[in-house]
Tab-separated table of C-alpha atoms in Angstrom:
chain	number	residue	atom	x	y	z
A	667	UNK	CA	82.159	170.983	31.221
A	668	UNK	CA	85.427	171.165	31.508
A	669	UNK	CA	87.828	168.765	33.291
A	670	UNK	CA	88.451	171.721	36.277
A	671	UNK	CA	84.735	172.108	36.209
A	672	UNK	CA	84.094	168.546	36.545
A	673	UNK	CA	87.154	167.751	39.811
A	674	UNK	CA	85.347	170.999	41.611
A	675	UNK	CA	81.604	169.431	40.989
A	676	UNK	CA	82.832	166.086	42.503
A	677	UNK	CA	85.111	167.920	45.216
A	678	UNK	CA	81.447	169.699	46.260
A	679	UNK	CA	79.951	166.014	45.470
A	680	UNK	CA	82.623	164.316	48.654
A	681	UNK	CA	82.176	167.533	50.699
A	682	UNK	CA	78.712	167.677	50.822
A	683	UNK	CA	78.417	163.543	51.408
A	684	UNK	CA	81.096	163.984	54.287
A	685	UNK	CA	78.491	166.774	55.654
A	686	UNK	CA	75.674	164.640	55.350
A	687	UNK	CA	77.815	161.441	56.801
A	688	UNK	CA	78.902	163.553	59.610
A	689	UNK	CA	75.584	164.418	60.369
A	690	UNK	CA	74.315	161.127	60.419
A	691	UNK	CA	77.162	160.434	62.898
A	692	UNK	CA	75.791	162.522	65.207
A	693	UNK	CA	72.554	161.588	65.464
A	694	UNK	CA	73.764	157.928	65.561
A	695	UNK	CA	75.939	159.215	68.608
A	696	UNK	CA	73.321	160.672	70.346
A	697	UNK	CA	71.371	157.271	70.219
A	698	UNK	CA	74.052	155.422	71.417
A	699	UNK	CA	74.619	157.311	74.163
A	700	UNK	CA	70.818	156.927	74.966
A	701	UNK	CA	71.058	153.230	74.389
A	702	UNK	CA	73.975	152.789	76.858
A	703	UNK	CA	72.576	155.090	79.768
A	704	UNK	CA	68.694	152.941	79.142
A	705	UNK	CA	71.310	149.363	79.234
A	706	UNK	CA	73.142	150.625	82.798
A	707	UNK	CA	69.945	151.692	84.482
A	708	UNK	CA	67.649	149.175	83.615
A	709	UNK	CA	69.108	146.198	82.495
A	710	UNK	CA	72.717	145.708	84.295
A	711	UNK	CA	73.204	148.201	87.349
A	712	UNK	CA	72.961	144.728	90.023
A	713	UNK	CA	75.051	142.312	87.912
A	714	UNK	CA	78.547	143.116	88.819
A	715	UNK	CA	77.727	141.823	92.328
A	716	UNK	CA	76.197	138.215	91.296
A	717	UNK	CA	78.756	137.860	88.375
A	718	UNK	CA	82.074	139.012	89.341
A	719	UNK	CA	82.929	141.241	86.962
A	720	UNK	CA	82.034	144.589	85.059
A	721	UNK	CA	82.368	143.045	81.762
A	722	UNK	CA	78.504	143.865	81.078
A	723	UNK	CA	78.534	147.503	82.887
A	724	UNK	CA	82.036	148.011	80.819
A	725	UNK	CA	80.354	147.141	77.610
A	726	UNK	CA	77.639	149.667	78.442
A	727	UNK	CA	80.114	152.163	79.457
A	728	UNK	CA	81.934	151.384	76.172
A	729	UNK	CA	78.593	152.001	74.081
A	730	UNK	CA	78.365	155.649	76.000
A	731	UNK	CA	81.847	156.145	74.930
A	732	UNK	CA	81.577	154.771	71.245
A	733	UNK	CA	78.567	157.429	71.355
A	734	UNK	CA	81.001	160.203	72.637
A	735	UNK	CA	83.306	159.676	70.229
A	736	UNK	CA	80.819	159.666	67.135
A	737	UNK	CA	79.550	162.643	68.330
A	738	UNK	CA	82.969	164.391	68.523
A	739	UNK	CA	84.182	163.127	65.168
A	740	UNK	CA	81.095	164.403	63.511
A	741	UNK	CA	81.812	167.865	64.940
A	742	UNK	CA	85.101	167.765	63.922
A	743	UNK	CA	84.190	166.763	60.546
A	744	UNK	CA	81.193	169.183	59.986
A	745	UNK	CA	83.618	171.572	60.622
A	746	UNK	CA	86.421	170.944	58.672
A	747	UNK	CA	84.557	169.875	55.678
A	748	UNK	CA	82.242	173.116	55.907
A	749	UNK	CA	85.152	175.673	56.767
A	750	UNK	CA	87.749	174.276	54.154
A	751	UNK	CA	89.928	173.636	56.922
A	752	UNK	CA	93.217	171.094	56.351
A	753	UNK	CA	94.279	171.167	59.514
A	754	UNK	CA	90.760	170.092	61.134
A	755	UNK	CA	90.532	167.367	58.214
A	756	UNK	CA	93.816	166.162	59.088
A	757	UNK	CA	93.234	165.907	62.439
A	758	UNK	CA	89.938	163.993	61.605
A	759	UNK	CA	91.336	161.385	59.367
A	760	UNK	CA	93.736	160.687	62.509
A	761	UNK	CA	90.911	160.419	64.746
A	762	UNK	CA	89.510	158.350	62.474
A	763	UNK	CA	91.997	155.894	61.894
A	764	UNK	CA	92.715	155.660	65.472
A	765	UNK	CA	89.297	154.767	66.313
A	766	UNK	CA	89.705	151.963	63.599
A	767	UNK	CA	92.727	150.574	64.764
A	768	UNK	CA	91.505	150.516	68.320
A	769	UNK	CA	87.919	148.672	67.106
A	770	UNK	CA	89.829	146.125	65.321
A	771	UNK	CA	92.004	145.331	68.794
A	772	UNK	CA	89.264	145.373	71.114
A	773	UNK	CA	87.574	142.688	68.769
A	774	UNK	CA	90.559	140.671	68.572
A	775	UNK	CA	91.147	141.060	72.255
A	776	UNK	CA	87.465	140.159	73.070
A	777	UNK	CA	87.681	136.784	70.818
A	778	UNK	CA	91.062	135.868	72.545
A	779	UNK	CA	89.863	136.166	76.263
A	780	UNK	CA	86.449	135.201	76.107
A	781	UNK	CA	86.499	131.716	77.210
A	782	UNK	CA	88.923	132.964	80.143
A	783	UNK	CA	86.275	135.374	81.093
A	784	UNK	CA	83.778	133.274	81.018
A	785	UNK	CA	85.589	130.516	83.675
A	786	UNK	CA	86.178	133.160	85.657
A	787	UNK	CA	82.665	134.234	85.913
A	788	UNK	CA	81.544	131.240	86.400
A	789	UNK	CA	83.836	129.959	89.249
A	790	UNK	CA	83.126	133.353	90.875
A	791	UNK	CA	79.387	132.980	90.735
A	792	UNK	CA	79.456	129.205	92.167
A	793	UNK	CA	81.880	130.745	95.213
A	794	UNK	CA	79.337	133.412	95.779
A	795	UNK	CA	76.321	131.282	96.642
A	796	UNK	CA	78.397	129.037	98.519
A	797	UNK	CA	80.315	131.443	100.867
A	798	UNK	CA	78.558	134.513	100.512
A	799	UNK	CA	74.701	134.170	99.863
A	800	UNK	CA	72.406	135.046	102.269
A	801	UNK	CA	75.111	134.219	105.036
A	802	UNK	CA	75.839	136.859	107.868
A	803	UNK	CA	73.099	139.646	106.305
A	804	UNK	CA	74.297	141.972	108.799
A	805	UNK	CA	77.325	142.557	106.941
A	806	UNK	CA	76.716	144.908	104.023
A	807	UNK	CA	78.487	143.073	101.340
A	808	UNK	CA	77.096	140.172	101.923
A	809	UNK	CA	73.452	141.720	101.932
A	810	UNK	CA	74.445	143.611	98.370
A	811	UNK	CA	75.487	139.918	96.942
A	812	UNK	CA	72.554	138.378	98.079
A	813	UNK	CA	69.722	141.006	97.027
A	814	UNK	CA	71.645	141.178	93.663
A	815	UNK	CA	70.947	137.506	93.385
A	816	UNK	CA	67.656	137.295	94.424
A	817	UNK	CA	67.018	140.636	91.708
A	818	UNK	CA	68.836	138.506	89.196
A	819	UNK	CA	66.785	135.546	89.496
A	820	UNK	CA	63.506	136.808	89.642
A	821	UNK	CA	64.285	139.387	86.869
A	822	UNK	CA	66.113	136.829	84.354
A	823	UNK	CA	64.001	133.733	85.592
A	824	UNK	CA	66.897	131.585	86.331
A	825	UNK	CA	68.221	129.739	89.428
A	826	UNK	CA	71.781	129.116	90.341
A	827	UNK	CA	74.447	128.697	88.130
A	828	UNK	CA	74.247	126.232	86.059
A	829	UNK	CA	70.966	124.959	84.078
A	830	UNK	CA	69.228	122.755	86.810
A	831	UNK	CA	72.022	123.245	89.236
A	832	UNK	CA	69.671	123.531	92.389
A	833	UNK	CA	72.084	121.238	94.664
A	834	UNK	CA	74.037	124.022	94.723
A	835	UNK	CA	72.412	125.641	97.383
A	836	UNK	CA	72.521	122.887	99.860
A	837	UNK	CA	76.060	122.974	99.518
A	838	UNK	CA	76.265	126.821	100.736
A	839	UNK	CA	76.524	128.694	104.548
A	840	UNK	CA	72.672	129.826	103.237
A	841	UNK	CA	71.456	126.486	103.602
A	842	UNK	CA	73.473	125.048	106.336
A	843	UNK	CA	72.649	128.055	108.711
A	844	UNK	CA	68.464	127.440	108.186
A	845	UNK	CA	66.772	126.185	110.906
A	846	UNK	CA	65.466	122.548	110.678
A	847	UNK	CA	66.958	119.289	109.434
A	848	UNK	CA	68.076	118.679	106.088
A	849	UNK	CA	66.226	117.036	103.411
A	850	UNK	CA	63.120	117.454	105.619
A	851	UNK	CA	62.277	120.915	106.766
A	852	UNK	CA	64.469	123.330	105.181
A	853	UNK	CA	64.061	125.198	101.816
A	854	UNK	CA	66.151	123.478	98.855
A	855	UNK	CA	66.414	126.715	97.011
A	856	UNK	CA	65.707	130.696	97.953
A	857	UNK	CA	61.923	132.110	96.819
A	858	UNK	CA	63.614	134.003	94.551
A	859	UNK	CA	63.820	130.658	92.073
A	860	UNK	CA	60.561	130.158	92.487
A	861	UNK	CA	58.145	131.346	89.373
A	862	UNK	CA	55.487	133.847	89.719
A	863	UNK	CA	52.233	133.829	88.015
A	864	UNK	CA	50.415	136.909	86.282
A	865	UNK	CA	49.297	138.244	89.825
A	866	UNK	CA	52.696	138.521	90.921
A	867	UNK	CA	51.977	135.395	93.541
A	868	UNK	CA	54.178	132.466	93.446
A	869	UNK	CA	52.675	129.709	91.021
A	870	UNK	CA	53.879	126.983	94.004
A	871	UNK	CA	56.174	128.108	96.348
A	872	UNK	CA	56.355	124.776	98.546
A	873	UNK	CA	56.690	122.721	95.873
A	874	UNK	CA	59.143	125.083	94.589
A	875	UNK	CA	61.323	124.870	97.659
A	876	UNK	CA	60.773	121.743	99.205
A	877	UNK	CA	59.781	118.915	96.514
A	878	UNK	CA	61.663	116.098	97.650
A	879	UNK	CA	59.938	113.840	94.905
A	880	UNK	CA	61.677	115.958	91.812
A	881	UNK	CA	63.455	118.833	91.442
A	882	UNK	CA	65.099	120.619	93.278
A	883	UNK	CA	65.261	118.132	96.433
A	884	UNK	CA	65.755	115.165	93.957
A	885	UNK	CA	67.775	115.418	91.024
A	886	UNK	CA	69.533	112.186	90.570
A	887	UNK	CA	68.513	108.908	88.328
A	888	UNK	CA	65.556	107.084	89.581
A	889	UNK	CA	66.086	104.005	91.018
A	890	UNK	CA	65.407	100.785	88.501
A	891	UNK	CA	61.545	100.632	87.996
A	892	UNK	CA	61.013	103.611	89.501
A	893	UNK	CA	59.394	106.676	87.341
A	894	UNK	CA	61.189	109.564	87.237
A	895	UNK	CA	58.943	112.317	88.867
A	896	UNK	CA	57.405	115.061	86.883
A	897	UNK	CA	59.446	118.711	85.826
A	898	UNK	CA	58.697	121.069	88.984
A	899	UNK	CA	56.816	124.105	86.977
A	900	UNK	CA	56.982	126.219	89.797
A	901	UNK	CA	60.788	125.922	89.887
A	902	UNK	CA	62.953	127.989	87.323
A	903	UNK	CA	65.415	125.625	85.411
A	904	UNK	CA	67.524	128.191	83.831
A	905	UNK	CA	70.863	128.719	85.521
A	906	UNK	CA	71.901	132.449	85.779
A	907	UNK	CA	75.222	131.575	84.045
A	908	UNK	CA	73.196	130.743	81.066
A	909	UNK	CA	70.973	133.772	81.456
A	910	UNK	CA	73.853	136.357	81.905
A	911	UNK	CA	75.139	135.415	78.309
A	912	UNK	CA	72.181	135.781	76.918
A	913	UNK	CA	72.146	139.582	78.098
A	914	UNK	CA	75.325	139.722	77.485
A	915	UNK	CA	74.778	138.604	73.770
A	916	UNK	CA	71.840	140.982	73.724
A	917	UNK	CA	74.279	143.712	74.583
A	918	UNK	CA	76.987	142.277	72.079
A	919	UNK	CA	74.272	142.564	69.245
A	920	UNK	CA	74.525	146.367	69.712
A	921	UNK	CA	77.926	146.734	70.112
A	922	UNK	CA	78.262	144.448	66.642
A	923	UNK	CA	75.683	147.160	64.938
A	924	UNK	CA	77.035	149.891	66.030
A	925	UNK	CA	80.711	148.575	65.086
A	926	UNK	CA	79.564	147.572	61.601
A	927	UNK	CA	78.016	151.287	61.176
A	928	UNK	CA	80.991	152.929	62.615
A	929	UNK	CA	83.625	150.994	60.622
A	930	UNK	CA	81.403	151.893	57.476
A	931	UNK	CA	81.364	155.702	58.452
A	932	UNK	CA	85.163	155.558	59.644
A	933	UNK	CA	86.597	154.054	55.899
A	934	UNK	CA	84.151	156.298	54.270
A	935	UNK	CA	85.436	159.456	56.223
A	936	UNK	CA	89.144	158.584	55.811
A	937	UNK	CA	88.885	158.548	52.238
A	938	UNK	CA	86.532	161.412	51.718
A	939	UNK	CA	88.485	163.699	54.331
A	940	UNK	CA	91.950	162.787	52.959
A	941	UNK	CA	90.811	163.502	49.190
A	942	UNK	CA	89.169	167.120	50.635
A	943	UNK	CA	92.691	167.521	52.400
A	944	UNK	CA	94.796	167.250	49.173
A	945	UNK	CA	92.445	169.896	47.407
A	946	UNK	CA	92.425	172.728	49.524
């Protein structure tokens, strides 16, 4: 085989590899779009009203956008490779380069502003319980926020903001507006903070809401010589801030996997497409 034939053979291999790679990108794009839609409809549709940020929703929309970009890029790459079109291959290389740069920039910004965003989320959640939850329920916004809090607490098995942070509810307008005497016949937490059994009923709703000898009614250190009250097995101990971070980490895991695959295919695509661009 002459050098010219070897070169043409290697070019055919690169073209075929680029087509196959773009086929994988196309399938990956469709899968990513489906994943993003699932996360939005099943996981986080109510979360912005509790966490005060569109961060989780934005992450899901980012996943869908990434899927659309993957689909578009794969179509352009396949078209340019099959038709030996230098202009299309150049556009393909430029788009891949932009995607790579934007991906790196987004990663850096996420790292830099992560702590600030988390502080803002924690602050909003606290203020939401204190001034909005269960208060003036005739107000559509308050009603929506309250229902969202209840859904988050029941769905993710959490209560209030911080871990073991039930006392926050006693500082809220919701608690102050409840009929009865504080610490006597007012529930310390709403029913959505209470665990349910396999049959869907509450494990022990009264113990969950009215326990004064332990959580959520008494959370301080016991007096000298007094044994600490046993845990309240009918009550959620995890805070919803912690639960939200766990959900966001699961979404981030998808983003990391997608980003790694995209980065790998982008680099390979840039190299192969520029090689073919120089050949045609």
